[in-house]
Amino acid sequence: MPIPQQNRPSAARALRALLALGLLALLLACPAESIQGIAEGLRCCAGQIIPALFPFFVVTNLIANGPAAQLLGRAMRPAAKVLGLKSPQASTALLLGWLGGFAVAANCTAQLYSGGRLNKQEAERLLVSAVGSGPAFVVNSVGLLMLGSHRAGILLMASLLLANAACGLLARPAPGSQSAHYPPQPGPAHCGDAGLVGAVRRAVDSTLTVCGFVLFFRFLCVVLSRFAPRGGWAQFVLSAALEVTSGCLAGAQLGPAGVYACCAALSVQSLSVLLQVRALLPKELSMRPLLCCRAAHLALSLLFLRIGLRLWPAEAEAFSSLAPQVLLRRRMPLDAALLLLFLCCTVLRTLAPGRPAGRKKAASPQGPVKGKG
């Protein structure tokens, strides 16, 4: 039975009131930064979130609510069994989460739980192994664009996936324990819609939820950055705690330690990501196992990354010492090459030592030759 509003602890209500007043003060004190943060969030949603996540949400909803879930998860079935996930569809959610990131993992887990194909314990343990950043963001955005190395992104992704698997093993139930089945609670009315119409409708709801959190925390990150020291570890800690993309951007500017800072930001996943996962899940599912494993995930991911950098040291040193932007010229156009060659020849001809100023006709030592007759 829910606790009535008037009987809830007064301390929690007072804390929420203070947070609301603090946010109002920030809006009034920093109007320019607030507009800048919202504008950055809108650009992020339009340029990255919606194009990347909305089609994936539609596809994962179709898969999770159709017969393809069992077929697609056969390749991941051994890994799911090792992690203690006995449901045949759990391997599908694990695969989609590793490919699509935390939002896809939470959305797919919610769909399987609402459809009765995952019990409560399995759904909560699945989140421990599946929630994380997708390879498109880690390898391309963080590795290639922020750190300047595709190999750094691959090492980061491998370290995070290994840490996910290790935390899944830690959250695995003891041998012989029986997990009771918890029937799912009825969700919203459209959760029972089948086919493309229901998949698109659920994808719209999930995308709007993610975009709302991205807008709010990007605004909060920009406003609070005004009061934090520019650059350095202070800005990284603040950015990584609030929003994972901003944390990776701040961590990439920390020099040789940037790759480890980005790994830490991706492991912690930020307050924005954790609240997005909470918003996408049914109320019956608890995030306590996921939150309890984040400290272990952070330590394990940094350990795996250090081992990977030792085994693959050459490019690790290169990307940690290069400038943020490096332009490489591999091949010069033919017309520019010919013009450069002509200029070089002209300079060498002008500066050549001992060259006479001009050609003169050599005079005969016996004087000019007179013509006959």
Short mmCIF file of C-alpha atoms in Angstrom, two decimals:
data_model
loop_
_atom_site.label_atom_id
_atom_site.label_comp_id
_atom_site.label_asym_id
_atom_site.label_seq_id
_atom_site.Cartn_x
_atom_site.Cartn_y
_atom_site.Cartn_z
CA MET A 1 0.00 0.00 0.00
CA PRO A 2 1.58 3.34 -0.98
CA ILE A 3 2.35 5.77 1.79
CA PRO A 4 0.12 8.87 1.69
CA GLN A 5 1.80 12.10 0.75
CA GLN A 6 1.21 13.69 4.15
CA ASN A 7 2.76 10.69 5.98
CA ARG A 8 5.98 10.55 4.01
CA PRO A 9 9.17 11.51 5.85
CA SER A 10 9.45 15.26 6.12
CA ALA A 11 13.22 15.14 5.56
CA ALA A 12 12.84 13.74 2.04
CA ARG A 13 10.21 16.34 1.18
CA ALA A 14 12.40 19.11 2.55
CA LEU A 15 15.36 17.86 0.50
CA ARG A 16 13.30 17.83 -2.69
CA ALA A 17 12.09 21.36 -1.94
CA LEU A 18 15.68 22.56 -1.42
CA LEU A 19 16.78 20.97 -4.69
CA ALA A 20 13.92 22.63 -6.55
CA LEU A 21 14.75 26.02 -5.05
CA GLY A 22 18.43 25.53 -5.90
CA LEU A 23 17.59 24.75 -9.53
CA LEU A 24 15.38 27.84 -9.66
CA ALA A 25 18.24 29.94 -8.30
CA LEU A 26 20.57 28.55 -10.97
CA LEU A 27 18.08 29.40 -13.71
CA LEU A 28 17.76 32.97 -12.46
CA ALA A 29 21.47 33.48 -11.78
CA CYS A 30 22.81 31.93 -15.01
CA PRO A 31 20.33 32.56 -17.82
CA ALA A 32 22.97 32.56 -20.58
CA GLU A 33 24.49 29.26 -19.41
CA SER A 34 21.02 27.75 -19.08
CA ILE A 35 20.19 28.62 -22.68
CA GLN A 36 23.58 27.32 -23.82
CA GLY A 37 23.08 24.01 -22.01
CA ILE A 38 19.59 23.50 -23.43
CA ALA A 39 20.84 24.37 -26.93
CA GLU A 40 23.68 21.86 -26.61
CA GLY A 41 21.25 19.23 -25.38
CA LEU A 42 18.91 19.86 -28.33
CA ARG A 43 21.80 19.52 -30.79
CA CYS A 44 22.86 16.31 -29.08
CA CYS A 45 19.33 14.90 -29.26
CA ALA A 46 18.82 15.89 -32.89
CA GLY A 47 22.27 14.87 -34.10
CA GLN A 48 23.05 11.79 -31.99
CA ILE A 49 20.31 10.49 -29.69
CA ILE A 50 17.30 10.33 -32.01
CA PRO A 51 19.12 9.06 -35.15
CA ALA A 52 20.98 6.40 -33.17
CA LEU A 53 18.40 5.26 -30.62
CA PHE A 54 14.94 5.63 -32.17
CA PRO A 55 15.40 3.03 -34.96
CA PHE A 56 17.12 0.73 -32.48
CA PHE A 57 14.20 1.10 -30.06
CA VAL A 58 11.72 0.14 -32.78
CA VAL A 59 13.77 -2.90 -33.81
CA THR A 60 14.36 -4.12 -30.26
CA ASN A 61 10.66 -3.77 -29.44
CA LEU A 62 9.78 -5.86 -32.48
CA ILE A 63 12.38 -8.48 -31.54
CA ALA A 64 11.50 -8.61 -27.84
CA ASN A 65 7.80 -9.04 -28.56
CA GLY A 66 8.15 -11.54 -31.39
CA PRO A 67 9.52 -15.00 -32.17
CA ALA A 68 12.87 -13.56 -33.27
CA ALA A 69 13.95 -13.14 -29.63
CA GLN A 70 14.65 -16.84 -29.19
CA LEU A 71 16.35 -17.23 -32.57
CA LEU A 72 18.64 -14.21 -32.17
CA GLY A 73 19.74 -15.17 -28.67
CA ARG A 74 21.02 -18.65 -29.51
CA ALA A 75 24.55 -17.38 -30.10
CA MET A 76 24.59 -15.77 -26.64
CA ARG A 77 22.89 -18.67 -24.86
CA PRO A 78 26.12 -20.15 -23.40
CA ALA A 79 27.23 -16.78 -22.04
CA ALA A 80 23.79 -16.16 -20.53
CA LYS A 81 23.81 -19.55 -18.80
CA VAL A 82 27.25 -18.86 -17.34
CA LEU A 83 25.86 -15.62 -15.91
CA GLY A 84 22.95 -17.51 -14.34
CA LEU A 85 20.29 -16.28 -16.80
CA LYS A 86 18.11 -19.28 -17.57
CA SER A 87 15.44 -17.64 -19.67
CA PRO A 88 15.96 -18.21 -23.43
CA GLN A 89 15.13 -14.56 -24.15
CA ALA A 90 17.66 -13.25 -21.64
CA SER A 91 20.49 -13.96 -24.07
CA THR A 92 18.73 -11.81 -26.67
CA ALA A 93 18.45 -8.89 -24.26
CA LEU A 94 22.12 -9.35 -23.31
CA LEU A 95 23.21 -9.24 -26.96
CA LEU A 96 21.05 -6.22 -27.80
CA GLY A 97 22.29 -4.40 -24.71
CA TRP A 98 25.93 -4.95 -25.61
CA LEU A 99 25.28 -3.73 -29.15
CA GLY A 100 22.91 -0.86 -28.46
CA GLY A 101 23.92 0.48 -25.05
CA PHE A 102 22.20 1.09 -21.73
CA ALA A 103 18.92 2.50 -23.11
CA VAL A 104 18.39 -0.49 -25.40
CA ALA A 105 19.28 -2.90 -22.58
CA ALA A 106 16.80 -1.27 -20.19
CA ASN A 107 14.08 -1.06 -22.84
CA CYS A 108 14.49 -4.70 -23.92
CA THR A 109 14.61 -5.94 -20.31
CA ALA A 110 11.42 -4.02 -19.53
CA GLN A 111 9.65 -5.51 -22.54
CA LEU A 112 10.66 -9.07 -21.68
CA TYR A 113 9.67 -8.64 -18.03
CA SER A 114 6.32 -7.07 -18.93
CA GLY A 115 5.67 -9.95 -21.32
CA GLY A 116 6.30 -12.55 -18.64
CA ARG A 117 9.46 -13.99 -20.22
CA LEU A 118 11.78 -12.83 -17.41
CA ASN A 119 11.17 -13.08 -13.69
CA LYS A 120 12.14 -10.32 -11.30
CA GLN A 121 15.49 -11.75 -10.19
CA GLU A 122 16.64 -12.54 -13.72
CA ALA A 123 15.65 -9.10 -14.98
CA GLU A 124 17.59 -7.37 -12.20
CA ARG A 125 20.68 -9.56 -12.76
CA LEU A 126 20.42 -8.99 -16.50
CA LEU A 127 20.79 -5.24 -15.96
CA VAL A 128 24.12 -5.81 -14.19
CA SER A 129 25.59 -7.52 -17.26
CA ALA A 130 23.84 -5.58 -20.03
CA VAL A 131 23.81 -1.92 -18.98
CA GLY A 132 26.69 0.03 -20.49
CA SER A 133 27.67 2.19 -23.44
CA GLY A 134 27.38 0.76 -26.93
CA PRO A 135 30.35 0.12 -29.24
CA ALA A 136 29.34 2.89 -31.65
CA PHE A 137 29.76 5.50 -28.92
CA VAL A 138 32.80 3.98 -27.21
CA VAL A 139 34.86 3.07 -30.28
CA ASN A 140 33.94 5.90 -32.65
CA SER A 141 33.02 8.87 -30.45
CA VAL A 142 35.28 8.34 -27.44
CA GLY A 143 38.16 6.41 -29.01
CA LEU A 144 38.49 7.95 -32.44
CA LEU A 145 37.11 11.48 -32.01
CA MET A 146 37.98 12.30 -28.39
CA LEU A 147 41.18 10.29 -27.82
CA GLY A 148 42.35 10.24 -31.43
CA SER A 149 42.82 6.46 -31.63
CA HIS A 150 40.56 3.74 -32.94
CA ARG A 151 42.59 1.18 -31.00
CA ALA A 152 41.95 3.06 -27.76
CA GLY A 153 38.22 2.76 -28.38
CA ILE A 154 38.52 -0.99 -29.01
CA LEU A 155 40.48 -1.45 -25.78
CA LEU A 156 37.93 0.60 -23.85
CA MET A 157 35.02 -1.43 -25.26
CA ALA A 158 36.73 -4.75 -24.50
CA SER A 159 37.52 -3.64 -20.93
CA LEU A 160 33.95 -2.54 -20.27
CA LEU A 161 32.43 -5.74 -21.66
CA LEU A 162 34.79 -7.89 -19.61
CA ALA A 163 33.88 -5.88 -16.50
CA ASN A 164 30.16 -6.37 -17.32
CA ALA A 165 30.66 -10.13 -17.58
CA ALA A 166 32.68 -10.25 -14.35
CA CYS A 167 30.02 -8.28 -12.46
CA GLY A 168 27.38 -10.61 -13.88
CA LEU A 169 29.30 -13.53 -12.38
CA LEU A 170 29.45 -11.73 -9.04
CA ALA A 171 25.69 -11.19 -9.10
CA ARG A 172 24.98 -14.79 -10.07
CA PRO A 173 22.86 -16.66 -7.48
CA ALA A 174 24.42 -19.35 -5.36
CA PRO A 175 24.31 -22.90 -6.81
CA GLY A 176 21.17 -24.76 -5.86
CA SER A 177 19.16 -21.66 -4.98
CA GLN A 178 15.69 -21.50 -6.45
CA SER A 179 14.54 -18.23 -7.91
CA ALA A 180 10.83 -17.72 -7.52
CA HIS A 181 8.88 -16.42 -10.46
CA TYR A 182 7.31 -13.04 -9.98
CA PRO A 183 4.45 -12.43 -12.40
CA PRO A 184 4.80 -9.05 -14.09
CA GLN A 185 2.44 -6.27 -13.17
CA PRO A 186 0.20 -4.91 -15.90
CA GLY A 187 1.86 -2.00 -17.65
CA PRO A 188 0.35 0.84 -19.64
CA ALA A 189 -2.40 0.07 -22.07
CA HIS A 190 -0.22 0.30 -25.16
CA CYS A 191 2.27 -2.28 -23.83
CA GLY A 192 0.06 -5.02 -25.15
CA ASP A 193 0.03 -3.63 -28.70
CA ALA A 194 1.60 -6.03 -31.11
CA GLY A 195 3.34 -5.37 -34.39
CA LEU A 196 4.89 -2.25 -35.80
CA VAL A 197 2.32 0.17 -34.36
CA GLY A 198 3.01 -0.82 -30.78
CA ALA A 199 6.77 -0.94 -31.38
CA VAL A 200 6.84 2.61 -32.79
CA ARG A 201 4.64 3.90 -29.97
CA ARG A 202 6.87 2.42 -27.29
CA ALA A 203 9.97 3.64 -29.14
CA VAL A 204 8.62 7.20 -29.15
CA ASP A 205 7.99 7.07 -25.39
CA SER A 206 11.47 5.68 -24.70
CA THR A 207 13.19 8.20 -27.00
CA LEU A 208 11.37 11.15 -25.41
CA THR A 209 12.35 9.90 -21.95
CA VAL A 210 16.03 9.67 -22.90
CA CYS A 211 16.00 13.09 -24.61
CA GLY A 212 14.37 14.71 -21.59
CA PHE A 213 17.13 13.52 -19.27
CA VAL A 214 19.82 14.52 -21.77
CA LEU A 215 18.42 18.07 -21.99
CA PHE A 216 18.16 18.50 -18.24
CA PHE A 217 21.58 17.15 -17.34
CA ARG A 218 23.35 18.97 -20.18
CA PHE A 219 21.83 22.20 -18.89
CA LEU A 220 22.87 21.31 -15.34
CA CYS A 221 26.40 20.41 -16.42
CA VAL A 222 26.93 23.69 -18.29
CA VAL A 223 25.53 25.82 -15.46
CA LEU A 224 27.50 24.11 -12.69
CA SER A 225 30.70 24.23 -14.77
CA ARG A 226 30.63 28.01 -14.30
CA PHE A 227 31.34 27.54 -10.61
CA ALA A 228 33.98 24.81 -11.03
CA PRO A 229 37.63 25.32 -12.03
CA ARG A 230 38.16 25.24 -15.77
CA GLY A 231 39.83 22.05 -16.96
CA GLY A 232 41.63 19.55 -14.79
CA TRP A 233 40.29 16.80 -12.58
CA ALA A 234 37.67 18.96 -10.86
CA GLN A 235 35.80 19.59 -14.08
CA PHE A 236 36.16 15.93 -15.07
CA VAL A 237 34.66 14.67 -11.78
CA LEU A 238 31.74 17.09 -12.03
CA SER A 239 31.04 16.28 -15.69
CA ALA A 240 31.41 12.50 -15.28
CA ALA A 241 29.09 12.47 -12.28
CA LEU A 242 26.34 14.30 -14.18
CA GLU A 243 26.56 13.22 -17.84
CA VAL A 244 28.74 10.58 -19.47
CA THR A 245 29.45 12.37 -22.76
CA SER A 246 30.59 15.55 -21.02
CA GLY A 247 32.68 13.42 -18.65
CA CYS A 248 34.46 11.73 -21.55
CA LEU A 249 35.10 15.09 -23.23
CA ALA A 250 36.62 16.47 -20.01
CA GLY A 251 38.59 13.28 -19.39
CA ALA A 252 40.11 13.27 -22.88
CA GLN A 253 41.80 16.60 -22.08
CA LEU A 254 43.78 15.16 -19.14
CA GLY A 255 46.80 14.10 -21.18
CA PRO A 256 48.24 10.60 -20.76
CA ALA A 257 45.64 9.77 -18.09
CA GLY A 258 42.79 10.65 -20.45
CA VAL A 259 42.12 7.08 -21.55
CA TYR A 260 41.76 5.95 -17.92
CA ALA A 261 39.52 8.93 -17.14
CA CYS A 262 37.26 8.07 -20.07
CA CYS A 263 37.13 4.46 -18.90
CA ALA A 264 36.07 5.62 -15.42
CA ALA A 265 33.34 7.87 -16.84
CA LEU A 266 32.01 5.06 -19.04
CA SER A 267 32.05 2.64 -16.13
CA VAL A 268 30.24 4.89 -13.64
CA GLN A 269 27.73 5.86 -16.39
CA SER A 270 26.74 9.13 -14.64
CA LEU A 271 23.60 10.15 -12.80
CA SER A 272 21.85 10.95 -16.08
CA VAL A 273 22.27 7.42 -17.44
CA LEU A 274 21.20 5.74 -14.20
CA LEU A 275 18.05 7.84 -14.03
CA GLN A 276 17.29 7.07 -17.67
CA VAL A 277 17.55 3.36 -16.91
CA ARG A 278 15.26 3.83 -13.92
CA ALA A 279 12.71 5.68 -16.04
CA LEU A 280 12.68 2.97 -18.73
CA LEU A 281 12.16 0.10 -16.25
CA PRO A 282 8.91 -0.97 -14.59
CA LYS A 283 8.50 0.14 -10.99
CA GLU A 284 8.65 -3.46 -9.77
CA LEU A 285 12.26 -3.90 -10.87
CA SER A 286 14.92 -2.71 -8.45
CA MET A 287 18.22 -1.15 -9.51
CA ARG A 288 19.95 -2.15 -6.28
CA PRO A 289 22.01 -5.00 -7.84
CA LEU A 290 23.15 -2.67 -10.65
CA LEU A 291 24.16 0.11 -8.25
CA CYS A 292 25.93 -2.26 -5.85
CA CYS A 293 28.15 -3.57 -8.68
CA ARG A 294 29.28 -0.19 -10.05
CA ALA A 295 32.28 0.11 -7.71
CA ALA A 296 33.47 -3.37 -8.68
CA HIS A 297 32.80 -2.55 -12.34
CA LEU A 298 34.96 0.57 -12.10
CA ALA A 299 37.90 -1.28 -10.54
CA LEU A 300 37.67 -4.21 -12.97
CA SER A 301 37.35 -2.07 -16.08
CA LEU A 302 40.43 -0.01 -15.13
CA LEU A 303 42.35 -3.22 -14.42
CA PHE A 304 41.39 -4.77 -17.77
CA LEU A 305 42.28 -1.55 -19.57
CA ARG A 306 45.72 -1.43 -17.95
CA ILE A 307 46.37 -5.03 -19.00
CA GLY A 308 45.21 -4.23 -22.53
CA LEU A 309 47.50 -1.21 -22.77
CA ARG A 310 50.45 -3.30 -21.62
CA LEU A 311 49.72 -5.93 -24.25
CA TRP A 312 49.17 -3.28 -26.94
CA PRO A 313 51.57 -0.51 -25.85
CA ALA A 314 52.67 1.10 -29.12
CA GLU A 315 49.54 3.01 -30.01
CA ALA A 316 48.66 3.63 -26.39
CA GLU A 317 51.69 5.90 -26.13
CA ALA A 318 50.92 7.51 -29.48
CA PHE A 319 47.36 8.55 -28.80
CA SER A 320 48.16 9.78 -25.30
CA SER A 321 50.82 12.21 -26.51
CA LEU A 322 49.37 13.54 -29.77
CA ALA A 323 47.61 16.87 -30.02
CA PRO A 324 43.80 16.81 -29.93
CA GLN A 325 43.62 17.35 -33.69
CA VAL A 326 46.22 15.98 -36.07
CA LEU A 327 45.98 16.48 -39.83
CA LEU A 328 47.77 13.87 -41.90
CA ARG A 329 48.67 14.47 -45.57
CA ARG A 330 49.28 11.18 -47.27
CA ARG A 331 49.18 12.18 -50.94
CA MET A 332 49.56 15.52 -52.70
CA PRO A 333 47.52 16.33 -55.80
CA LEU A 334 49.45 16.08 -59.09
CA ASP A 335 49.12 19.76 -60.06
CA ALA A 336 50.31 20.91 -56.62
CA ALA A 337 53.25 18.48 -56.77
CA LEU A 338 54.33 19.77 -60.20
CA LEU A 339 54.05 23.39 -59.07
CA LEU A 340 56.11 22.67 -55.96
CA LEU A 341 58.75 20.90 -58.06
CA PHE A 342 58.94 23.87 -60.41
CA LEU A 343 59.36 26.31 -57.52
CA CYS A 344 62.10 24.16 -55.96
CA CYS A 345 63.98 23.99 -59.27
CA THR A 346 63.71 27.77 -59.68
CA VAL A 347 65.06 28.42 -56.19
CA LEU A 348 67.95 25.97 -56.66
CA ARG A 349 68.83 27.50 -60.04
CA THR A 350 68.85 30.99 -58.54
CA LEU A 351 70.96 30.04 -55.50
CA ALA A 352 73.44 27.78 -57.34
CA PRO A 353 77.06 28.96 -56.54
CA GLY A 354 79.36 30.10 -59.32
CA ARG A 355 76.64 30.55 -61.89
CA PRO A 356 77.43 33.46 -64.28
CA ALA A 357 75.01 36.28 -64.30
CA GLY A 358 74.33 35.83 -67.99
CA ARG A 359 75.64 34.06 -71.01
CA LYS A 360 78.26 35.93 -73.07
CA LYS A 361 79.79 34.92 -76.36
CA ALA A 362 83.36 33.79 -75.80
CA ALA A 363 85.94 35.99 -77.63
CA SER A 364 88.73 34.38 -79.64
CA PRO A 365 92.24 34.83 -78.15
CA GLN A 366 93.53 35.99 -81.59
CA GLY A 367 90.95 38.67 -81.90
CA PRO A 368 87.98 38.77 -84.11
CA VAL A 369 88.13 36.66 -87.26
CA LYS A 370 87.94 38.68 -90.36
CA GLY A 371 86.03 37.41 -93.26
CA LYS A 372 87.69 36.56 -96.56
CA GLY A 373 87.84 38.93 -99.45
#
